[in-house]
Each structure stands twice: as structure tokens, then as C-alpha cells.
Amino acid sequence: MKQKKIHKVFIDGPINPDFIAEAIAKHSDKKNIGAHSLFLGQVRNDKIGDDEVTAIEYTSYHEMAEEKFHEIREDAFTHFSLICMHIYHSLGKVNAGEISLLVFTSAIHRADAIDACEAIVERIKKDVPVWGKEIFSNENSQWKTNN
Amino acid sequence: MKQKKIHKVFIDGPINPDFIAEAIAKHSDKKNIGAHSLFLGQVRNDKIGDDEVTAIEYTSYHEMAEEKFHEIREDAFTHFSLICMHIYHSLGKVNAGEISLLVFTSAIHRADAIDACEAIVERIKKDVPVWGKEIFSNENSQWKTNN
Amino acid sequence: MEINVLTFGQVTDITAETSLKIPDVKNTDELIQLLEKTYPALKSIQYSIAVNRKMIQENTMLQNEDTVAILPPFSGG
Amino acid sequence: MEINVLTFGQVTDITAETSLKIPDVKNTDELIQLLEKTYPALKSIQYSIAVNRKMIQENTMLQNEDTVAILPPFSGG
């Protein structure tokens, strides 16, 4: 049986811009790449009345989420002509203005990178068991819903 | 008459990952942003026989290009619900593996950021008077063609 | 025979436990009936069910040591 | 009356000059005829024309000091 290569997806806390820069820089020796597409999810300070979201706390069903990320990865390589793809998702607390999701696809041609990136983002939102709890400035909280 | 705000697009040489990280980090105080979409164009080492592209040298019709970038910018804000958008394009020599184009859109919701980014990339390739000359390892060169 | 039940998000808010051991249930319908009886608030929320990390849509037979996860709507990203 | 002509990319490879001053042409068709006569290799390549930084599709009247750019296919990005 083929050994699954484990790609670490979950990151404790926010995804820092420097981490993204490093991820980009690592591709400079893959000289057949012509296009990268990156999606970044940033935590919004949504307002409800006088109150606003100050952070989201992410939890996951870790084992199932990793299987789903693996499946999404395999499907992306099947459906798109990709050279690389990387997914990073935060767990724990991420403040408003910080980044909680990075999807990063690379291809010879731009259409593959762009279309794959978008498809992967949709799959993550829909299929991966991760939950965000919105923490408000008055210390109330509510479970986030995706649309 | 409305004053045009000048957005500097052209960068001398490659666009460095650290520059991209800074561009991302600057958005952390815009807390109504929920999604960023980034497109990066990387110079490919395309091969012709034994020879390969080692760099592209970019030139432009500067005044017209700036007007086009301005028009693309205005159209993007008209057609998509964007909070921010930035375009950076290299001039001069960019080696294979280095980045020559960054399109960076930010919105409340992901669809606006993603769709705008893609539309802007297509417009840049089609409408902006920039030319890339591919420099080969044997010092030959040829003018790049977009598709 | 014993089933491991895992809860997440709003479901954990209701059960107050992230994992439960439930004996003597033959299938997921029986398990859900039992859980909704024990935690009536479950009836008022949306959730999906995964057996051994696979989403199920229909009543599914359970084996000893199976893991059933009660999953509120995902909201990652 | 004098027209400023700007060239780029492959066009500059042919003209060997990035800018030319052309006197006494009334419109873009006349200008192009003159340029293709001076630089016959221009006939073998594709190019577009911009007058004062606006792309034109049809013959266009020229004024003194207008800038006409001869633009090979774009390949930015």
C-alpha cells in the first residue's frame, strides 16, 4: 500500500506574513512554476450592535480533518495540473486582522493555479471538520457559520 | 475634477517574498477584511532544445501602462466589492524562479477577492503595454508572447 | 459492546463532554435516539454524523469500539 | 507639423530607435505607410497603434506634436 505522506496543515495560532513569505521563497528553485495563487482568510471584526468580534477560536476533529485535507489534496492533483500545493489552517485563538487560512497553489500556467486554489478553498469551508467560535468584545461568544 | 491618486506599480527587478509579506502585514489593521487573493507570476525556465530561459527583461511604455493600470484599478472597484487592491509589476531583469507580478485583492467576502484578482490578472496580460524579452542560457533572446 | 462518541462545537456546549462511552446500541439511529433523550437540546440544532471519520447519510450498523462523531456545521477557514 | 513616434520591443529591434520625429503626415495610415517604406521588416510583424496613449483601430487624424506608439503584442505578467 502506498505510504501517505503527511502534510502538516494545522498551525497553533495565527499564520504570520513572514511564514507566508518563507513559503513563497521556497518555490524559487522550482523554476518550471509560472504562477502561484494564494488565498488568505483573515479574521473579521464583524459587528452585532455595539459589540464586535475580537477573535475566533478554532477547534477541529483533528484525525478526520487531516484525512479530509489529504483527500482534498489528492483530488486537487487529480483535477488540476499542479506543481505544488500547500494548505495551512490555524487552531486556537486568532485575533481580528490576523490570518487563519492559507491555500497556496503553484502551476506552470495561471489557470490551473487559480482554479485549483478556489476549488480547494470551497472544499475546506464545506468538508473539513473545523469550528470557529467568535469571541466578542463583551466576552460573549457565538459559533461562526460559513456560507 | 477628481484628483487621480497615483499608485506606484512598477518595481525595479524582482518582487521579493519579504515585500509580499509586508504588503500582507499592512492589512492587519483593516479588520473588516475577510479574504485576500494573491496572484504571483514567476519567471519560468522554459526550454527550447538544449537551451533554457534564465531571465526575462521587462520594458514598458511607462506613461500608457500607468494609465492602463489606473483604468484596471477603477474598473475592479466598480465591478467587485473590494476593500483594497494592489498591483506590482517588475521592470528590468527578473531571473527564472523570481517573481515579476503581484496582484493582491482584499474583500469582506472571498468571492469578490478571488474573482477580482483573476479578472485583473487577465486584464494586465491583455491590455498593459509591457514586454518581456526571454534571455536564454546561450545568450540568445526572444520576445515572450502571452496566451 | 461499547461505542465512542465524540462531540464538537455547539454539541459539546450541550453535552458538556467532548467524549462519551455508550454501551449497547446497534446502529446510529438508536445512538441518536438515546443521545437526544439524554440531551434534548440536541434536537434544536443541526448536526451531521461521522462513523470512524466517514460522514454517513443513513442509519449505519455499529461495531464494538466504533467512533461516532456528532458534528455541528463546519466553520473553518 | 511633426509627430513623435515611439517604438517598443520587436519594433525597436527593427527601427533601432526608440523614438522618431516624423514631419508632414496627416493621419495614422500615412504614417504607417511611411514607416513600412522606411523599415520594410515592420510588414512582417504584428503591432498595434496608440495615439496619445489611446489604442486606435481605424485611421486617425494627427495633430502637431501628437505621440504615436507602435506596439508589438504585450507580454507582461
Short mmCIF file of C-alpha atoms in Angstrom, two decimals:
data_model
loop_
_atom_site.label_atom_id
_atom_site.label_comp_id
_atom_site.label_asym_id
_atom_site.label_seq_id
_atom_site.Cartn_x
_atom_site.Cartn_y
_atom_site.Cartn_z
CA MET A 1 0.00 0.00 0.00
CA LYS A 2 1.18 3.47 -0.87
CA GLN A 3 2.50 5.32 2.14
CA LYS A 4 0.60 8.55 2.76
CA LYS A 5 2.94 11.46 3.02
CA ILE A 6 1.76 13.56 5.95
CA HIS A 7 1.42 17.25 5.20
CA LYS A 8 1.14 19.27 8.37
CA VAL A 9 -1.79 21.64 7.93
CA PHE A 10 -2.68 22.88 11.40
CA ILE A 11 -0.77 25.74 12.93
CA ASP A 12 -1.14 26.89 16.51
CA GLY A 13 -2.42 30.47 16.45
CA PRO A 14 -2.33 32.90 13.51
CA ILE A 15 -0.45 32.40 10.23
CA ASN A 16 2.16 35.14 10.12
CA PRO A 17 3.06 37.09 6.98
CA ASP A 18 6.70 36.04 7.45
CA PHE A 19 5.65 32.41 7.33
CA ILE A 20 3.87 33.12 4.04
CA ALA A 21 6.98 34.87 2.68
CA GLU A 22 9.06 31.80 3.55
CA ALA A 23 6.52 29.53 1.85
CA ILE A 24 6.76 31.69 -1.30
CA ALA A 25 10.56 31.88 -1.20
CA LYS A 26 10.85 28.07 -1.02
CA HIS A 27 9.43 27.87 -4.55
CA SER A 28 12.17 29.89 -6.22
CA ASP A 29 14.12 26.74 -7.04
CA LYS A 30 11.10 25.19 -8.79
CA LYS A 31 11.79 27.05 -11.97
CA ASN A 32 9.10 25.40 -14.05
CA ILE A 33 6.47 27.24 -11.97
CA GLY A 34 4.92 30.19 -13.81
CA ALA A 35 2.04 31.08 -11.49
CA HIS A 36 1.14 30.97 -7.82
CA SER A 37 -2.32 31.58 -6.45
CA LEU A 38 -2.75 32.30 -2.75
CA PHE A 39 -5.90 32.61 -0.72
CA LEU A 40 -5.69 34.07 2.78
CA GLY A 41 -8.59 34.01 5.21
CA GLN A 42 -8.41 36.89 7.68
CA VAL A 43 -10.50 37.12 10.86
CA ARG A 44 -13.08 39.90 10.52
CA ASN A 45 -14.28 42.16 13.32
CA ASP A 46 -17.95 41.57 12.46
CA LYS A 47 -20.28 43.78 14.48
CA ILE A 48 -23.52 42.89 16.24
CA GLY A 49 -24.99 46.08 17.66
CA ASP A 50 -22.34 47.75 19.85
CA ASP A 51 -20.37 44.59 20.11
CA GLU A 52 -17.69 43.26 17.77
CA VAL A 53 -15.70 40.09 17.13
CA THR A 54 -12.22 40.45 18.63
CA ALA A 55 -11.01 36.91 17.85
CA ILE A 56 -12.00 33.48 16.61
CA GLU A 57 -11.06 30.34 18.49
CA TYR A 58 -10.66 27.38 16.17
CA THR A 59 -11.08 23.75 17.15
CA SER A 60 -11.12 20.68 14.93
CA TYR A 61 -11.81 16.97 14.80
CA HIS A 62 -8.14 16.52 14.17
CA GLU A 63 -7.94 12.97 12.78
CA MET A 64 -10.88 13.42 10.43
CA ALA A 65 -9.70 16.88 9.35
CA GLU A 66 -6.29 15.50 8.40
CA GLU A 67 -7.93 12.78 6.34
CA LYS A 68 -10.11 15.38 4.61
CA PHE A 69 -7.15 17.65 3.88
CA HIS A 70 -5.37 14.65 2.40
CA GLU A 71 -8.38 13.82 0.22
CA ILE A 72 -8.72 17.46 -0.93
CA ARG A 73 -5.02 17.43 -1.78
CA GLU A 74 -5.27 14.24 -3.82
CA ASP A 75 -8.36 15.50 -5.65
CA ALA A 76 -6.65 18.79 -6.49
CA PHE A 77 -3.68 16.99 -8.03
CA THR A 78 -6.09 14.77 -9.98
CA HIS A 79 -8.23 17.58 -11.38
CA PHE A 80 -5.64 20.31 -11.95
CA SER A 81 -2.19 20.33 -13.43
CA LEU A 82 -0.37 21.49 -10.29
CA ILE A 83 3.29 21.52 -9.36
CA CYS A 84 2.77 22.31 -5.66
CA MET A 85 0.01 22.89 -3.18
CA HIS A 86 0.03 23.80 0.48
CA ILE A 87 -2.76 24.30 2.97
CA TYR A 88 -2.29 25.84 6.42
CA HIS A 89 -5.12 26.36 8.90
CA SER A 90 -4.96 27.88 12.35
CA LEU A 91 -6.12 26.21 15.54
CA GLY A 92 -6.67 28.10 18.80
CA LYS A 93 -7.10 31.84 19.05
CA VAL A 94 -6.68 34.14 16.05
CA ASN A 95 -7.38 37.85 16.58
CA ALA A 96 -9.34 40.06 14.19
CA GLY A 97 -6.94 41.24 11.47
CA GLU A 98 -4.84 38.06 11.71
CA ILE A 99 -4.75 35.25 9.15
CA SER A 100 -6.26 31.82 9.86
CA LEU A 101 -6.13 30.09 6.47
CA LEU A 102 -3.57 29.91 3.68
CA VAL A 103 -4.18 27.96 0.47
CA PHE A 104 -1.21 28.14 -1.88
CA THR A 105 -1.17 26.51 -5.33
CA SER A 106 1.55 26.61 -7.98
CA ALA A 107 1.42 25.56 -11.62
CA ILE A 108 3.08 26.04 -14.97
CA HIS A 109 0.09 28.08 -16.20
CA ARG A 110 -2.07 30.52 -14.30
CA ALA A 111 -5.47 28.92 -14.96
CA ASP A 112 -4.51 25.74 -13.10
CA ALA A 113 -3.14 27.61 -10.09
CA ILE A 114 -6.12 29.98 -9.87
CA ASP A 115 -8.87 27.39 -10.43
CA ALA A 116 -7.31 24.87 -8.04
CA CYS A 117 -6.88 27.45 -5.30
CA GLU A 118 -10.52 28.48 -5.49
CA ALA A 119 -11.77 24.88 -5.58
CA ILE A 120 -9.65 23.96 -2.56
CA VAL A 121 -10.92 26.92 -0.52
CA GLU A 122 -14.53 25.89 -1.22
CA ARG A 123 -13.81 22.29 -0.22
CA ILE A 124 -12.13 23.35 3.02
CA LYS A 125 -15.09 25.53 4.03
CA LYS A 126 -17.58 22.76 3.19
CA ASP A 127 -15.91 19.47 4.06
CA VAL A 128 -13.34 19.91 6.80
CA PRO A 129 -14.45 19.48 10.43
CA VAL A 130 -13.16 22.74 11.88
CA TRP A 131 -15.21 25.11 14.00
CA GLY A 132 -14.71 28.77 14.75
CA LYS A 133 -16.07 30.35 17.90
CA GLU A 134 -16.38 34.12 17.59
CA ILE A 135 -15.29 35.91 20.75
CA PHE A 136 -16.88 39.34 21.21
CA SER A 137 -15.54 42.44 22.93
CA ASN A 138 -18.08 41.97 25.76
CA GLU A 139 -16.76 38.40 26.21
CA ASN A 140 -19.87 36.82 24.76
CA SER A 141 -19.26 34.23 22.09
CA GLN A 142 -21.09 32.50 19.27
CA TRP A 143 -20.31 29.73 16.83
CA LYS A 144 -19.39 31.02 13.41
CA THR A 145 -21.35 29.83 10.38
CA ASN A 146 -19.89 29.52 6.90
CA ASN A 147 -21.75 30.45 3.76
CA MET B 1 -12.07 67.26 -11.39
CA LYS B 2 -11.23 64.36 -9.16
CA GLN B 3 -7.53 64.10 -8.43
CA LYS B 4 -6.04 60.77 -9.52
CA LYS B 5 -4.21 59.10 -6.70
CA ILE B 6 -1.02 57.65 -8.14
CA HIS B 7 -0.39 54.03 -7.21
CA LYS B 8 3.15 53.01 -7.92
CA VAL B 9 3.03 49.71 -9.80
CA PHE B 10 6.46 49.24 -11.38
CA ILE B 11 9.29 47.82 -9.33
CA ASP B 12 12.87 47.66 -10.47
CA GLY B 13 13.87 43.98 -10.64
CA PRO B 14 12.10 41.04 -8.96
CA ILE B 15 9.33 41.26 -6.36
CA ASN B 16 10.78 39.76 -3.20
CA PRO B 17 8.83 37.48 -0.84
CA ASP B 18 9.61 39.88 2.02
CA PHE B 19 7.96 42.68 0.10
CA ILE B 20 4.87 40.48 -0.27
CA ALA B 21 4.92 39.69 3.46
CA GLU B 22 5.00 43.42 4.23
CA ALA B 23 2.11 44.04 1.84
CA ILE B 24 0.09 41.35 3.64
CA ALA B 25 1.02 42.61 7.11
CA LYS B 26 -0.14 46.14 6.28
CA HIS B 27 -3.71 44.84 6.03
CA SER B 28 -3.92 43.59 9.61
CA ASP B 29 -5.42 46.89 10.77
CA LYS B 30 -8.19 46.67 8.14
CA LYS B 31 -10.26 44.38 10.30
CA ASN B 32 -13.29 44.28 8.05
CA ILE B 33 -11.27 42.26 5.51
CA GLY B 34 -12.19 38.57 5.49
CA ALA B 35 -10.34 37.36 2.41
CA HIS B 36 -7.23 38.14 0.40
CA SER B 37 -6.48 36.71 -3.01
CA LEU B 38 -2.94 36.93 -4.37
CA PHE B 39 -1.63 36.07 -7.79
CA LEU B 40 2.12 35.80 -8.30
CA GLY B 41 3.71 35.48 -11.69
CA GLN B 42 7.05 33.66 -11.55
CA VAL B 43 9.58 33.58 -14.38
CA ARG B 44 9.77 30.07 -15.85
CA ASN B 45 12.89 28.41 -17.22
CA ASP B 46 11.15 27.36 -20.44
CA LYS B 47 13.30 25.11 -22.58
CA ILE B 48 13.94 25.20 -26.32
CA GLY B 49 16.11 22.25 -27.25
CA ASP B 50 19.21 22.32 -25.07
CA ASP B 51 18.70 25.93 -24.21
CA GLU B 52 16.63 27.43 -21.40
CA VAL B 53 15.30 30.79 -20.28
CA THR B 54 17.49 32.16 -17.49
CA ALA B 55 15.74 35.53 -17.11
CA ILE B 56 13.16 37.87 -18.58
CA GLU B 57 13.91 41.53 -19.17
CA TYR B 58 10.80 43.67 -18.89
CA THR B 59 10.28 47.02 -20.56
CA SER B 60 7.12 49.13 -20.77
CA TYR B 61 5.51 52.12 -22.35
CA HIS B 62 5.54 53.69 -18.95
CA GLU B 63 3.01 56.54 -19.29
CA MET B 64 0.44 54.42 -21.11
CA ALA B 65 0.96 51.46 -18.76
CA GLU B 66 0.29 53.66 -15.72
CA GLU B 67 -2.92 54.92 -17.31
CA LYS B 68 -3.97 51.32 -18.04
CA PHE B 69 -3.19 50.19 -14.50
CA HIS B 70 -5.28 53.10 -13.23
CA GLU B 71 -8.17 52.12 -15.52
CA ILE B 72 -7.95 48.45 -14.46
CA ARG B 73 -7.98 49.59 -10.84
CA GLU B 74 -11.07 51.78 -11.30
CA ASP B 75 -12.89 49.01 -13.18
CA ALA B 76 -12.09 46.48 -10.46
CA PHE B 77 -13.54 48.74 -7.77
CA THR B 78 -16.62 49.30 -9.96
CA HIS B 79 -17.28 45.63 -10.68
CA PHE B 80 -16.27 43.99 -7.41
CA SER B 81 -16.89 44.82 -3.80
CA LEU B 82 -13.26 45.32 -2.81
CA ILE B 83 -11.65 46.90 0.22
CA CYS B 84 -8.11 47.04 -1.21
CA MET B 85 -6.23 46.19 -4.33
CA HIS B 86 -2.56 46.40 -5.22
CA ILE B 87 -0.68 45.62 -8.40
CA TYR B 88 3.10 45.37 -8.64
CA HIS B 89 4.96 44.56 -11.85
CA SER B 90 8.69 44.23 -12.38
CA LEU B 91 10.74 46.18 -14.88
CA GLY B 92 14.26 45.20 -15.87
CA LYS B 93 15.77 41.79 -15.32
CA VAL B 94 13.98 39.05 -13.38
CA ASN B 95 15.68 35.66 -13.15
CA ALA B 96 13.92 32.31 -13.57
CA GLY B 97 12.38 31.40 -10.21
CA GLU B 98 11.85 35.05 -9.26
CA ILE B 99 8.52 36.87 -9.14
CA SER B 100 7.60 39.56 -11.67
CA LEU B 101 3.91 40.20 -10.95
CA LEU B 102 1.84 40.53 -7.79
CA VAL B 103 -1.90 41.15 -7.88
CA PHE B 104 -3.37 41.43 -4.39
CA THR B 105 -7.09 41.94 -3.73
CA SER B 106 -8.89 42.13 -0.39
CA ALA B 107 -12.61 42.00 0.36
CA ILE B 108 -15.13 41.26 3.05
CA HIS B 109 -16.11 38.02 1.30
CA ARG B 110 -13.92 35.58 -0.60
CA ALA B 111 -15.80 35.57 -3.91
CA ASP B 112 -15.09 39.27 -4.50
CA ALA B 113 -11.40 38.94 -3.70
CA ILE B 114 -10.95 35.80 -5.82
CA ASP B 115 -12.96 36.94 -8.86
CA ALA B 116 -11.40 40.41 -8.89
CA CYS B 117 -7.87 39.04 -8.66
CA GLU B 118 -8.42 36.72 -11.60
CA ALA B 119 -10.07 39.45 -13.71
CA ILE B 120 -7.23 41.88 -13.00
CA VAL B 121 -4.56 39.35 -13.99
CA GLU B 122 -6.31 38.75 -17.32
CA ARG B 123 -6.59 42.49 -17.96
CA ILE B 124 -2.91 43.06 -17.19
CA LYS B 125 -1.80 40.34 -19.61
CA LYS B 126 -4.09 41.65 -22.34
CA ASP B 127 -4.16 45.44 -22.01
CA VAL B 128 -0.97 46.75 -20.43
CA PRO B 129 1.92 47.73 -22.71
CA VAL B 130 4.69 45.69 -21.10
CA TRP B 131 7.08 43.43 -22.97
CA GLY B 132 9.18 40.57 -21.73
CA LYS B 133 12.35 39.54 -23.53
CA GLU B 134 13.39 35.98 -22.70
CA ILE B 135 17.13 35.65 -22.19
CA PHE B 136 18.48 32.16 -22.85
CA SER B 137 21.46 30.37 -21.31
CA ASN B 138 23.33 30.64 -24.63
CA GLU B 139 22.72 34.43 -24.57
CA ASN B 140 20.18 34.31 -27.35
CA SER B 141 16.93 36.10 -26.68
CA GLN B 142 13.38 36.18 -27.95
CA TRP B 143 10.29 38.26 -27.24
CA LYS B 144 7.85 36.50 -24.96
CA THR B 145 4.27 36.00 -26.12
CA ASN B 146 1.28 35.85 -23.77
CA ASN B 147 -1.60 33.47 -24.23
CA MET C 1 -20.18 -3.64 23.11
CA GLU C 2 -19.30 -0.01 23.53
CA ILE C 3 -19.30 2.97 21.18
CA ASN C 4 -17.04 6.03 21.50
CA VAL C 5 -18.95 9.23 20.90
CA LEU C 6 -17.06 12.45 20.16
CA THR C 7 -18.66 15.86 20.30
CA PHE C 8 -17.54 19.24 18.93
CA GLY C 9 -18.58 22.89 18.95
CA GLN C 10 -22.21 23.55 19.86
CA VAL C 11 -22.73 19.85 20.50
CA THR C 12 -20.12 19.92 23.27
CA ASP C 13 -21.85 23.01 24.69
CA ILE C 14 -24.91 20.77 25.11
CA THR C 15 -23.31 17.52 26.29
CA ALA C 16 -20.64 19.26 28.42
CA GLU C 17 -18.35 16.36 27.47
CA THR C 18 -16.08 16.01 24.44
CA SER C 19 -16.28 12.23 24.58
CA LEU C 20 -18.81 9.70 25.85
CA LYS C 21 -18.86 5.90 26.07
CA ILE C 22 -22.23 4.48 25.05
CA PRO C 23 -22.93 0.76 25.57
CA ASP C 24 -25.39 -1.44 23.73
CA VAL C 25 -26.51 0.47 20.66
CA LYS C 26 -26.81 -1.45 17.41
CA ASN C 27 -26.86 1.41 14.93
CA THR C 28 -26.61 5.16 14.56
CA ASP C 29 -30.39 5.72 14.70
CA GLU C 30 -30.50 4.04 18.12
CA LEU C 31 -27.50 6.05 19.27
CA ILE C 32 -29.05 9.34 18.16
CA GLN C 33 -32.35 8.49 19.85
CA LEU C 34 -30.50 7.79 23.07
CA LEU C 35 -28.43 10.99 22.83
CA GLU C 36 -31.44 13.18 22.04
CA LYS C 37 -33.27 11.65 25.00
CA THR C 38 -30.33 12.36 27.32
CA TYR C 39 -29.63 15.82 25.82
CA PRO C 40 -32.95 17.17 24.48
CA ALA C 41 -31.28 20.42 23.36
CA LEU C 42 -29.62 18.39 20.57
CA LYS C 43 -33.00 18.31 18.79
CA SER C 44 -32.87 22.06 18.28
CA ILE C 45 -29.53 22.18 16.45
CA GLN C 46 -28.20 20.98 13.12
CA TYR C 47 -25.55 18.28 13.11
CA SER C 48 -24.04 15.58 10.92
CA ILE C 49 -22.67 12.19 11.89
CA ALA C 50 -19.37 10.54 11.09
CA VAL C 51 -18.64 6.89 11.81
CA ASN C 52 -14.93 6.19 12.06
CA ARG C 53 -14.24 9.56 10.42
CA LYS C 54 -16.52 8.98 7.41
CA MET C 55 -19.66 11.07 7.02
CA ILE C 56 -22.83 8.97 6.90
CA GLN C 57 -26.22 9.94 5.49
CA GLU C 58 -28.26 6.89 6.52
CA ASN C 59 -28.69 4.63 9.51
CA THR C 60 -25.45 2.68 9.88
CA MET C 61 -24.68 -0.52 11.81
CA LEU C 62 -22.16 -0.08 14.62
CA GLN C 63 -19.42 -2.42 15.81
CA ASN C 64 -17.76 -2.57 19.20
CA GLU C 65 -15.23 0.29 19.61
CA ASP C 66 -16.56 2.28 16.66
CA THR C 67 -16.14 6.03 16.95
CA VAL C 68 -19.18 8.16 16.20
CA ALA C 69 -18.66 11.91 15.92
CA ILE C 70 -21.54 14.37 16.27
CA LEU C 71 -20.56 17.29 14.09
CA PRO C 72 -22.19 20.71 14.05
CA PRO C 73 -21.94 22.70 10.78
CA PHE C 74 -18.30 23.30 9.86
CA SER C 75 -16.98 26.83 10.03
CA GLY C 76 -13.31 26.63 9.25
CA GLY C 77 -11.34 28.96 7.04
CA MET D 1 3.84 69.83 -38.19
CA GLU D 2 5.75 67.00 -36.54
CA ILE D 3 4.68 63.67 -34.98
CA ASN D 4 6.55 61.87 -32.19
CA VAL D 5 6.77 58.16 -32.86
CA LEU D 6 7.65 55.77 -30.03
CA THR D 7 8.72 52.19 -30.60
CA PHE D 8 8.93 49.20 -28.26
CA GLY D 9 10.09 45.59 -28.17
CA GLN D 10 10.41 43.92 -31.60
CA VAL D 11 9.55 47.23 -33.28
CA THR D 12 12.61 48.87 -31.74
CA ASP D 13 14.67 45.89 -32.91
CA ILE D 14 13.62 46.91 -36.45
CA THR D 15 13.84 50.72 -36.25
CA ALA D 16 16.94 50.71 -34.00
CA GLU D 17 15.50 53.88 -32.42
CA THR D 18 13.05 54.15 -29.50
CA SER D 19 11.76 57.48 -30.76
CA LEU D 20 11.47 59.16 -34.14
CA LYS D 21 10.29 62.59 -35.30
CA ILE D 22 8.18 62.36 -38.46
CA PRO D 23 7.15 65.56 -40.27
CA ASP D 24 4.17 66.14 -42.55
CA VAL D 25 1.87 63.15 -42.09
CA LYS D 26 -1.88 63.85 -41.86
CA ASN D 27 -3.10 60.62 -40.35
CA THR D 28 -2.00 57.25 -38.98
CA ASP D 29 -2.42 55.45 -42.32
CA GLU D 30 0.05 57.85 -43.93
CA LEU D 31 2.42 57.47 -41.02
CA ILE D 32 2.31 53.68 -41.19
CA GLN D 33 2.88 53.70 -44.97
CA LEU D 34 5.92 55.88 -44.45
CA LEU D 35 7.28 53.73 -41.62
CA GLU D 36 6.76 50.47 -43.54
CA LYS D 37 8.53 52.00 -46.51
CA THR D 38 11.50 53.07 -44.35
CA TYR D 39 11.53 49.82 -42.33
CA PRO D 40 10.13 47.05 -44.58
CA ALA D 41 10.62 44.44 -41.81
CA LEU D 42 7.70 46.09 -39.99
CA LYS D 43 5.37 44.45 -42.51
CA SER D 44 6.30 41.01 -41.23
CA ILE D 45 5.35 41.59 -37.59
CA GLN D 46 2.15 42.21 -35.67
CA TYR D 47 1.68 45.56 -33.98
CA SER D 48 -0.99 47.90 -32.65
CA ILE D 49 -1.07 51.68 -32.65
CA ALA D 50 -1.75 54.11 -29.84
CA VAL D 51 -2.25 57.83 -30.41
CA ASN D 52 -1.53 59.86 -27.30
CA ARG D 53 -1.66 56.67 -25.23
CA LYS D 54 -5.07 55.52 -26.53
CA MET D 55 -5.29 52.43 -28.70
CA ILE D 56 -6.80 53.11 -32.12
CA GLN D 57 -8.41 50.62 -34.52
CA GLU D 58 -9.01 52.90 -37.52
CA ASN D 59 -7.21 55.57 -39.46
CA THR D 60 -6.92 58.59 -37.16
CA MET D 61 -6.19 62.25 -37.94
CA LEU D 62 -2.97 63.54 -36.39
CA GLN D 63 -2.19 66.96 -34.90
CA ASN D 64 1.18 68.64 -34.50
CA GLU D 65 3.08 67.12 -31.54
CA ASP D 66 0.86 64.04 -31.27
CA THR D 67 2.59 60.93 -29.95
CA VAL D 68 2.07 57.74 -31.90
CA ALA D 69 3.28 54.49 -30.34
CA ILE D 70 3.94 51.36 -32.38
CA LEU D 71 3.21 48.49 -30.01
CA PRO D 72 4.11 44.84 -30.54
CA PRO D 73 1.90 42.27 -28.76
CA PHE D 74 2.01 42.78 -24.99
CA SER D 75 3.73 40.15 -22.87
CA GLY D 76 3.69 41.44 -19.32
CA GLY D 77 2.94 39.43 -16.21
#
